[in-house]
Amino acid sequence: MATRTDSAPVTCPLGHGRDDRKSAALADAMLTPQKGARVIERFYPARETLRSAKVRQAGAHSADTDISDPAKVSFFFLDGNEHRKRRASVAGLFAPKTIVNRHQVVMNRTMDLLEAKLKARGSMPLDELSFQMAVDVTADIIGLTNSDSNENLAQRIKAVLDSSASRRPGLFGNLVFGARMAWRVGQFYRKDLKPAIDARRKVPQDDVISAMIKDGSGRKLMTMEALSYGGAGMMTTREFIVMAAWHLFENEALRTRYLNGDEADQLAILQEILRLEPVASLVHRRVAEPIAAEETGGEASTVGEVVAVNIRAVNTDEAITGPCPYELDPDRAKRMKVLGPYLSFGDGAHRCPGAQVALHETRIFLDRLFRLPGIRLVSEPTVLWNAFIQGYELRGAVVACDPG
């Protein structure tokens, strides 16, 4: 459930330079690691812990998930060979060549429709536009292309994801949650997933659903997997597009650089924004074997311990960022010889498989949005907190442009 608190800018500590973060105050107030988890806030120990073969997934109800039969469990909860096999079966869908030759076609086609809709209406909520982009791209990767419409698919997936984020404690809360979730998942299955499965049993495609049919996956697993990919690919990308747009709207020099830059420079800007404003703020792992301090660069872990990597803290660790860690500096990563947006997509075996897809759909969305005649931000977003994903949500931003 989204919770609102004061989202005023944080005052930088002495000697840390300007603070360009927009979600930091809310995150500082609301960030809640799992009970008993040891929090890691330094970059190198965090990265090496996530890369270690001695840790296991511990996020999002992992402790309550039965993994005794991997064939019935989403890839998100698996580790080791079973996890690698599941990831490898669809790895080609996230390859650079596939992004260029396939996904960018979907991204530009969606932007054609969104631009036309925005010009016709004059103004629209930015999170509605960004969510449709995220849904269209992710649906193509999963194989959810036989729904009555992409707009209805987006609403049904949003309903399921919103249910996941609104669970209440107690028996009554669990009963209400279960009933609501069962109905919404059933709607998604009947109207979106089943038609896609039926079509691919006749004519397989290059997508997640076809790969699962080939592996003999059952209805329950296919539903869980589709929603796992959907949640990861849709929720976080929607928020990041709005956040990046907000930074570009208010910073004319940065916006000009973005529009004049090549693909590499645009990605550098987006990765720096994501370093400062990671959508998901915590990554949890359970330690399966002892980890010595020298293995991680300073932090030992004991068997059974749950560690929580604070992405916001490690992304602003001056050991990796250099001085002024809270300033938005697109040249930072190149200067510090860092590849990518630090740990914003996680690291190790469970690093987000769609990281490059998300960056490119954000890049294309913003490049085309900011070239629209008269584009302007009518109202800034309100920063909310989603306790389920331990990350921010941005609602209420409205953009307008000249009529087409």
Short mmCIF file of C-alpha atoms in Angstrom, two decimals:
data_model
loop_
_atom_site.label_atom_id
_atom_site.label_comp_id
_atom_site.label_asym_id
_atom_site.label_seq_id
_atom_site.Cartn_x
_atom_site.Cartn_y
_atom_site.Cartn_z
CA MET A 1 0.00 0.00 0.00
CA ALA A 2 1.42 3.38 -0.97
CA THR A 3 2.16 5.63 2.00
CA ARG A 4 2.83 9.34 1.70
CA THR A 5 5.29 11.27 3.83
CA ASP A 6 7.10 14.56 3.43
CA SER A 7 9.19 14.35 0.24
CA ALA A 8 11.15 17.58 0.67
CA PRO A 9 14.79 17.47 -0.52
CA VAL A 10 17.36 16.16 1.93
CA THR A 11 19.96 18.65 3.11
CA CYS A 12 23.38 17.32 2.17
CA PRO A 13 25.88 16.61 4.90
CA LEU A 14 28.79 19.04 5.00
CA GLY A 15 31.31 18.26 2.28
CA HIS A 16 29.00 16.05 0.20
CA GLY A 17 27.99 18.71 -2.30
CA ARG A 18 24.54 19.36 -3.77
CA ASP A 19 21.76 16.84 -3.21
CA ASP A 20 19.75 16.21 -6.39
CA ARG A 21 17.75 13.24 -5.08
CA LYS A 22 13.97 13.50 -5.10
CA SER A 23 13.01 10.30 -3.28
CA ALA A 24 15.67 10.20 -0.57
CA ALA A 25 13.69 11.82 2.24
CA LEU A 26 10.80 9.42 1.79
CA ALA A 27 13.10 6.41 1.55
CA ASP A 28 15.00 7.42 4.67
CA ALA A 29 11.73 7.64 6.58
CA MET A 30 10.10 4.48 5.24
CA LEU A 31 12.83 1.98 4.38
CA THR A 32 12.15 -1.23 6.34
CA PRO A 33 14.51 -4.22 6.06
CA GLN A 34 13.22 -7.65 7.03
CA LYS A 35 13.12 -8.15 10.79
CA GLY A 36 16.49 -9.31 12.04
CA ALA A 37 18.31 -8.66 8.76
CA ARG A 38 21.80 -7.19 8.85
CA VAL A 39 21.99 -4.16 6.56
CA ILE A 40 24.97 -3.70 4.22
CA GLU A 41 25.62 -0.11 3.14
CA ARG A 42 29.09 -0.27 1.57
CA PHE A 43 29.40 -0.88 -2.15
CA TYR A 44 32.09 -3.55 -2.38
CA PRO A 45 30.83 -5.81 0.44
CA ALA A 46 27.32 -5.49 -1.01
CA ARG A 47 28.36 -6.37 -4.55
CA GLU A 48 30.51 -9.33 -3.53
CA THR A 49 27.79 -10.66 -1.23
CA LEU A 50 25.23 -10.54 -4.06
CA ARG A 51 27.71 -12.28 -6.37
CA SER A 52 28.54 -15.00 -3.87
CA ALA A 53 27.42 -18.57 -4.58
CA LYS A 54 26.93 -18.91 -0.82
CA VAL A 55 23.76 -16.79 -0.65
CA ARG A 56 20.17 -17.56 -1.60
CA GLN A 57 17.15 -15.49 -2.56
CA ALA A 58 15.37 -14.03 0.47
CA GLY A 59 13.05 -11.38 -0.93
CA ALA A 60 9.28 -11.06 -1.34
CA HIS A 61 7.85 -14.00 0.65
CA SER A 62 10.77 -16.33 -0.16
CA ALA A 63 10.67 -17.75 3.37
CA ASP A 64 7.04 -18.84 2.82
CA THR A 65 7.63 -20.41 -0.59
CA ASP A 66 8.00 -24.18 -0.94
CA ILE A 67 10.85 -24.80 -3.41
CA SER A 68 10.99 -28.58 -2.96
CA ASP A 69 9.63 -29.01 -6.50
CA PRO A 70 11.36 -26.38 -8.71
CA ALA A 71 9.02 -27.23 -11.59
CA LYS A 72 6.22 -25.54 -9.66
CA VAL A 73 8.09 -22.45 -8.48
CA SER A 74 8.81 -19.13 -10.21
CA PHE A 75 12.41 -18.51 -11.26
CA PHE A 76 12.48 -15.60 -8.80
CA PHE A 77 12.63 -17.98 -5.82
CA LEU A 78 15.13 -20.48 -7.26
CA ASP A 79 18.91 -20.61 -6.94
CA GLY A 80 21.77 -22.62 -8.38
CA ASN A 81 21.37 -24.83 -11.46
CA GLU A 82 17.57 -24.66 -11.52
CA HIS A 83 17.66 -20.88 -11.54
CA ARG A 84 20.37 -20.77 -14.23
CA LYS A 85 18.47 -23.19 -16.45
CA ARG A 86 15.26 -21.17 -16.19
CA ARG A 87 17.07 -17.92 -16.93
CA ALA A 88 19.07 -19.44 -19.80
CA SER A 89 15.91 -20.66 -21.56
CA VAL A 90 14.83 -17.06 -22.20
CA ALA A 91 18.18 -15.23 -22.10
CA GLY A 92 18.02 -14.45 -25.82
CA LEU A 93 14.94 -12.30 -25.23
CA PHE A 94 17.10 -9.79 -23.34
CA ALA A 95 20.16 -9.83 -25.62
CA PRO A 96 21.39 -6.53 -27.13
CA LYS A 97 20.62 -7.71 -30.68
CA THR A 98 17.05 -8.59 -29.68
CA ILE A 99 16.59 -5.18 -28.05
CA VAL A 100 17.61 -3.43 -31.27
CA ASN A 101 15.89 -5.69 -33.80
CA ARG A 102 12.69 -6.50 -31.91
CA HIS A 103 11.97 -4.58 -28.73
CA GLN A 104 12.76 -1.14 -30.14
CA VAL A 105 10.16 -1.77 -32.84
CA VAL A 106 7.56 -2.30 -30.11
CA MET A 107 8.82 0.74 -28.18
CA ASN A 108 8.52 3.05 -31.18
CA ARG A 109 5.14 1.64 -32.20
CA THR A 110 3.84 2.27 -28.70
CA MET A 111 5.24 5.79 -28.70
CA ASP A 112 3.44 6.49 -31.99
CA LEU A 113 0.15 5.64 -30.29
CA LEU A 114 0.96 7.47 -27.05
CA GLU A 115 2.05 10.63 -28.88
CA ALA A 116 -1.16 10.63 -30.93
CA LYS A 117 -3.26 10.15 -27.80
CA LEU A 118 -1.44 12.92 -25.91
CA LYS A 119 -1.78 15.35 -28.82
CA ALA A 120 -5.48 14.56 -29.15
CA ARG A 121 -6.22 14.99 -25.45
CA GLY A 122 -3.81 17.87 -24.80
CA SER A 123 -2.65 16.51 -21.44
CA MET A 124 -2.35 13.12 -19.72
CA PRO A 125 -1.00 11.56 -16.53
CA LEU A 126 2.66 10.73 -17.09
CA ASP A 127 2.47 7.47 -15.11
CA GLU A 128 -0.39 6.30 -17.37
CA LEU A 129 1.77 6.90 -20.45
CA SER A 130 4.84 5.25 -18.95
CA PHE A 131 2.87 2.24 -17.73
CA GLN A 132 1.47 1.58 -21.20
CA MET A 133 5.00 1.63 -22.61
CA ALA A 134 6.20 -0.81 -19.95
CA VAL A 135 3.20 -3.10 -20.45
CA ASP A 136 3.54 -3.25 -24.24
CA VAL A 137 7.23 -4.11 -24.16
CA THR A 138 6.97 -6.63 -21.34
CA ALA A 139 3.86 -8.26 -22.82
CA ASP A 140 5.73 -8.88 -26.06
CA ILE A 141 8.61 -10.51 -24.19
CA ILE A 142 6.28 -12.71 -22.12
CA GLY A 143 4.01 -13.48 -25.05
CA LEU A 144 0.85 -11.81 -23.76
CA THR A 145 -0.22 -10.64 -27.19
CA ASN A 146 -3.66 -12.26 -27.56
CA SER A 147 -5.65 -10.10 -25.15
CA ASP A 148 -8.70 -8.07 -26.16
CA SER A 149 -6.51 -4.95 -25.99
CA ASN A 150 -3.21 -3.84 -24.51
CA GLU A 151 -5.01 -1.19 -22.48
CA ASN A 152 -7.22 -3.83 -20.82
CA LEU A 153 -4.20 -6.11 -20.29
CA ALA A 154 -2.46 -3.22 -18.55
CA GLN A 155 -5.42 -2.66 -16.22
CA ARG A 156 -5.74 -6.34 -15.31
CA ILE A 157 -2.04 -6.70 -14.54
CA LYS A 158 -2.14 -3.47 -12.57
CA ALA A 159 -5.05 -4.87 -10.52
CA VAL A 160 -3.06 -8.01 -9.65
CA LEU A 161 0.06 -6.03 -8.75
CA ASP A 162 -1.95 -3.57 -6.67
CA SER A 163 -3.45 -6.51 -4.76
CA SER A 164 0.03 -7.83 -4.01
CA ALA A 165 0.97 -4.48 -2.52
CA SER A 166 -2.16 -4.09 -0.37
CA ARG A 167 -2.04 -7.17 1.85
CA ARG A 168 -3.21 -6.57 5.45
CA PRO A 169 -2.13 -8.49 8.57
CA GLY A 170 -4.48 -10.76 10.48
CA LEU A 171 -6.97 -13.47 9.56
CA PHE A 172 -9.55 -11.10 8.07
CA GLY A 173 -6.89 -9.29 6.07
CA ASN A 174 -5.58 -12.58 4.71
CA LEU A 175 -9.08 -13.74 3.73
CA VAL A 176 -9.87 -10.49 1.92
CA PHE A 177 -6.47 -10.49 0.27
CA GLY A 178 -6.86 -14.10 -0.86
CA ALA A 179 -10.33 -13.60 -2.32
CA ARG A 180 -9.42 -10.41 -4.14
CA MET A 181 -6.16 -11.82 -5.45
CA ALA A 182 -7.79 -15.08 -6.63
CA TRP A 183 -10.46 -13.20 -8.59
CA ARG A 184 -7.99 -10.81 -10.22
CA VAL A 185 -5.50 -13.55 -11.10
CA GLY A 186 -8.40 -15.55 -12.54
CA GLN A 187 -9.38 -12.62 -14.73
CA PHE A 188 -5.82 -12.25 -15.94
CA TYR A 189 -5.56 -15.97 -16.69
CA ARG A 190 -8.84 -16.23 -18.60
CA LYS A 191 -8.57 -13.03 -20.61
CA ASP A 192 -4.82 -12.71 -21.17
CA LEU A 193 -2.72 -15.75 -20.36
CA LYS A 194 -4.94 -18.60 -21.60
CA PRO A 195 -5.51 -17.05 -25.04
CA ALA A 196 -1.75 -16.58 -25.36
CA ILE A 197 -1.05 -20.18 -24.30
CA ASP A 198 -3.64 -21.57 -26.71
CA ALA A 199 -2.19 -19.57 -29.60
CA ARG A 200 1.36 -20.70 -28.84
CA ARG A 201 0.48 -24.34 -28.54
CA LYS A 202 -0.54 -24.07 -32.19
CA VAL A 203 2.24 -21.73 -33.35
CA PRO A 204 5.19 -21.30 -30.93
CA GLN A 205 6.86 -17.90 -30.78
CA ASP A 206 10.09 -16.56 -29.34
CA ASP A 207 8.80 -15.57 -25.91
CA VAL A 208 8.55 -16.72 -22.30
CA ILE A 209 5.21 -18.50 -22.69
CA SER A 210 6.45 -20.57 -25.65
CA ALA A 211 9.57 -21.54 -23.71
CA MET A 212 7.45 -22.69 -20.77
CA ILE A 213 5.14 -24.73 -22.99
CA LYS A 214 8.23 -26.42 -24.43
CA ASP A 215 9.41 -27.21 -20.88
CA GLY A 216 6.04 -28.72 -19.98
CA SER A 217 5.14 -26.10 -17.37
CA GLY A 218 1.69 -26.29 -15.81
CA ARG A 219 -0.97 -23.60 -15.50
CA LYS A 220 0.02 -22.51 -11.99
CA LEU A 221 3.69 -22.06 -12.81
CA MET A 222 2.94 -20.27 -16.08
CA THR A 223 0.67 -17.87 -14.21
CA MET A 224 3.28 -17.19 -11.52
CA GLU A 225 6.06 -16.76 -14.06
CA ALA A 226 4.06 -14.42 -16.27
CA LEU A 227 3.18 -12.26 -13.28
CA SER A 228 6.77 -12.35 -11.98
CA TYR A 229 8.11 -11.06 -15.27
CA GLY A 230 5.19 -8.69 -15.54
CA GLY A 231 5.71 -7.20 -12.09
CA ALA A 232 9.44 -6.81 -12.58
CA GLY A 233 9.13 -5.35 -16.06
CA MET A 234 6.13 -3.09 -15.60
CA MET A 235 6.02 -1.64 -12.08
CA THR A 236 9.59 -0.49 -11.73
CA THR A 237 9.98 0.77 -15.30
CA ARG A 238 6.82 2.86 -14.98
CA GLU A 239 8.21 4.62 -11.92
CA PHE A 240 11.68 5.16 -13.33
CA ILE A 241 10.38 6.72 -16.55
CA VAL A 242 8.41 9.26 -14.51
CA MET A 243 11.37 9.94 -12.22
CA ALA A 244 13.80 10.46 -15.11
CA ALA A 245 11.31 12.72 -16.88
CA TRP A 246 10.91 14.78 -13.70
CA HIS A 247 14.66 15.36 -13.52
CA LEU A 248 14.82 16.35 -17.19
CA PHE A 249 11.82 18.68 -16.97
CA GLU A 250 13.36 20.68 -14.14
CA ASN A 251 16.97 20.71 -15.42
CA GLU A 252 17.16 22.52 -18.75
CA ALA A 253 20.88 21.92 -19.23
CA LEU A 254 20.49 18.20 -18.59
CA ARG A 255 17.49 18.04 -20.92
CA THR A 256 19.41 19.81 -23.69
CA ARG A 257 22.33 17.42 -23.27
CA TYR A 258 19.95 14.48 -23.40
CA LEU A 259 18.29 15.60 -26.62
CA ASN A 260 21.60 16.44 -28.29
CA GLY A 261 23.41 13.32 -27.06
CA ASP A 262 23.92 10.03 -28.78
CA GLU A 263 22.59 6.76 -27.38
CA ALA A 264 25.61 6.25 -25.12
CA ASP A 265 25.29 9.71 -23.59
CA GLN A 266 21.55 9.33 -23.08
CA LEU A 267 22.11 6.03 -21.30
CA ALA A 268 24.81 7.59 -19.14
CA ILE A 269 22.33 10.25 -18.01
CA LEU A 270 19.64 7.67 -17.25
CA GLN A 271 22.03 5.40 -15.37
CA GLU A 272 23.18 8.29 -13.20
CA ILE A 273 19.57 9.21 -12.40
CA LEU A 274 18.92 5.57 -11.54
CA ARG A 275 21.99 5.49 -9.31
CA LEU A 276 20.48 8.30 -7.24
CA GLU A 277 16.86 7.13 -7.52
CA PRO A 278 16.76 3.30 -7.56
CA VAL A 279 13.14 2.21 -7.66
CA ALA A 280 13.62 -0.80 -5.38
CA SER A 281 15.76 0.13 -2.40
CA LEU A 282 16.46 -3.20 -0.67
CA VAL A 283 17.73 -6.60 -1.83
CA HIS A 284 17.62 -9.46 0.69
CA ARG A 285 19.72 -12.63 0.68
CA ARG A 286 19.92 -15.58 3.07
CA VAL A 287 23.40 -16.93 3.83
CA ALA A 288 23.69 -20.67 3.11
CA GLU A 289 27.44 -21.07 3.80
CA PRO A 290 29.82 -18.99 5.94
CA ILE A 291 31.28 -15.99 4.12
CA ALA A 292 34.62 -14.70 5.37
CA ALA A 293 35.26 -10.95 5.56
CA GLU A 294 38.08 -11.19 3.00
CA GLU A 295 35.63 -12.64 0.45
CA THR A 296 33.54 -9.48 0.38
CA GLY A 297 36.07 -6.80 1.17
CA GLY A 298 35.24 -6.39 4.81
CA GLU A 299 31.95 -7.97 5.96
CA ALA A 300 31.60 -11.56 7.15
CA SER A 301 28.28 -13.44 7.17
CA THR A 302 27.16 -16.46 9.14
CA VAL A 303 24.96 -19.39 8.06
CA GLY A 304 21.25 -18.65 8.33
CA GLU A 305 21.78 -14.90 8.52
CA VAL A 306 19.64 -12.66 6.31
CA VAL A 307 21.42 -9.66 4.86
CA ALA A 308 19.72 -6.62 3.34
CA VAL A 309 21.65 -4.65 0.75
CA ASN A 310 20.62 -0.99 0.98
CA ILE A 311 20.85 -0.05 -2.70
CA ARG A 312 20.54 3.67 -1.97
CA ALA A 313 23.41 3.62 0.49
CA VAL A 314 25.77 1.52 -1.63
CA ASN A 315 25.05 3.65 -4.71
CA THR A 316 26.21 6.74 -2.82
CA ASP A 317 29.25 5.14 -1.16
CA GLU A 318 32.10 7.54 -1.94
CA ALA A 319 34.47 4.59 -2.27
CA ILE A 320 32.83 3.92 -5.64
CA THR A 321 31.20 7.25 -6.55
CA GLY A 322 34.00 9.66 -5.72
CA PRO A 323 33.18 13.07 -4.18
CA CYS A 324 29.72 14.68 -4.13
CA PRO A 325 27.81 11.37 -4.23
CA TYR A 326 24.36 13.00 -4.14
CA GLU A 327 24.90 15.20 -7.20
CA LEU A 328 23.55 14.13 -10.57
CA ASP A 329 26.71 13.86 -12.68
CA PRO A 330 26.36 11.86 -15.95
CA ASP A 331 30.15 11.76 -16.34
CA ARG A 332 30.68 10.11 -12.95
CA ALA A 333 30.60 6.47 -14.07
CA LYS A 334 33.10 7.08 -16.87
CA ARG A 335 35.37 9.03 -14.56
CA MET A 336 35.20 6.34 -11.88
CA LYS A 337 35.42 3.50 -14.44
CA VAL A 338 32.12 1.96 -13.32
CA LEU A 339 29.94 0.00 -15.74
CA GLY A 340 26.22 0.59 -15.54
CA PRO A 341 24.01 2.11 -12.84
CA TYR A 342 25.96 0.69 -9.88
CA LEU A 343 23.70 -1.80 -8.02
CA SER A 344 20.32 -0.38 -9.05
CA PHE A 345 19.46 -3.62 -10.89
CA GLY A 346 21.01 -5.82 -8.21
CA ASP A 347 23.96 -8.07 -9.01
CA GLY A 348 24.94 -11.70 -9.10
CA ALA A 349 22.72 -14.56 -10.22
CA HIS A 350 19.50 -12.66 -9.54
CA ARG A 351 20.46 -9.42 -11.28
CA CYS A 352 17.44 -8.08 -13.17
CA PRO A 353 17.41 -9.85 -16.57
CA GLY A 354 15.56 -6.98 -18.23
CA ALA A 355 17.90 -4.19 -17.12
CA GLN A 356 18.94 -3.15 -20.63
CA VAL A 357 15.39 -3.43 -21.94
CA ALA A 358 14.18 -1.06 -19.21
CA LEU A 359 16.92 1.45 -19.90
CA HIS A 360 16.25 1.47 -23.64
CA GLU A 361 12.49 1.82 -23.33
CA THR A 362 13.06 4.72 -20.93
CA ARG A 363 15.58 6.23 -23.35
CA ILE A 364 13.22 6.04 -26.33
CA PHE A 365 10.17 7.19 -24.35
CA LEU A 366 11.92 10.31 -23.07
CA ASP A 367 13.69 11.11 -26.33
CA ARG A 368 10.38 11.18 -28.17
CA LEU A 369 8.40 12.82 -25.37
CA PHE A 370 10.75 15.77 -25.08
CA ARG A 371 10.70 16.40 -28.83
CA LEU A 372 6.94 16.97 -28.83
CA PRO A 373 6.03 20.63 -29.60
CA GLY A 374 5.19 22.52 -26.44
CA ILE A 375 5.86 19.60 -24.09
CA ARG A 376 5.62 20.72 -20.49
CA LEU A 377 5.05 19.40 -17.00
CA VAL A 378 1.71 20.72 -15.82
CA SER A 379 1.94 19.23 -12.33
CA GLU A 380 4.78 17.54 -10.49
CA PRO A 381 4.32 14.04 -9.09
CA THR A 382 3.66 13.20 -5.49
CA VAL A 383 6.23 10.78 -4.08
CA LEU A 384 4.59 7.76 -2.40
CA TRP A 385 6.06 4.65 -0.79
CA ASN A 386 5.23 1.06 -1.74
CA ALA A 387 6.07 -1.11 1.25
CA PHE A 388 5.75 -4.33 -0.76
CA ILE A 389 8.62 -3.51 -3.13
CA GLN A 390 10.32 -1.15 -0.67
CA GLY A 391 10.43 1.55 -3.28
CA TYR A 392 8.88 4.79 -4.42
CA GLU A 393 5.84 5.41 -6.59
CA LEU A 394 5.21 8.67 -8.44
CA ARG A 395 1.60 9.74 -8.97
CA GLY A 396 -0.10 12.91 -10.12
CA ALA A 397 2.41 14.11 -12.72
CA VAL A 398 0.59 15.51 -15.74
CA VAL A 399 2.22 16.42 -19.04
CA ALA A 400 0.80 18.55 -21.83
CA CYS A 401 1.82 19.38 -25.38
CA ASP A 402 0.57 21.41 -28.33
CA PRO A 403 -2.31 19.78 -30.21
CA GLY A 404 -1.35 17.71 -33.24
#
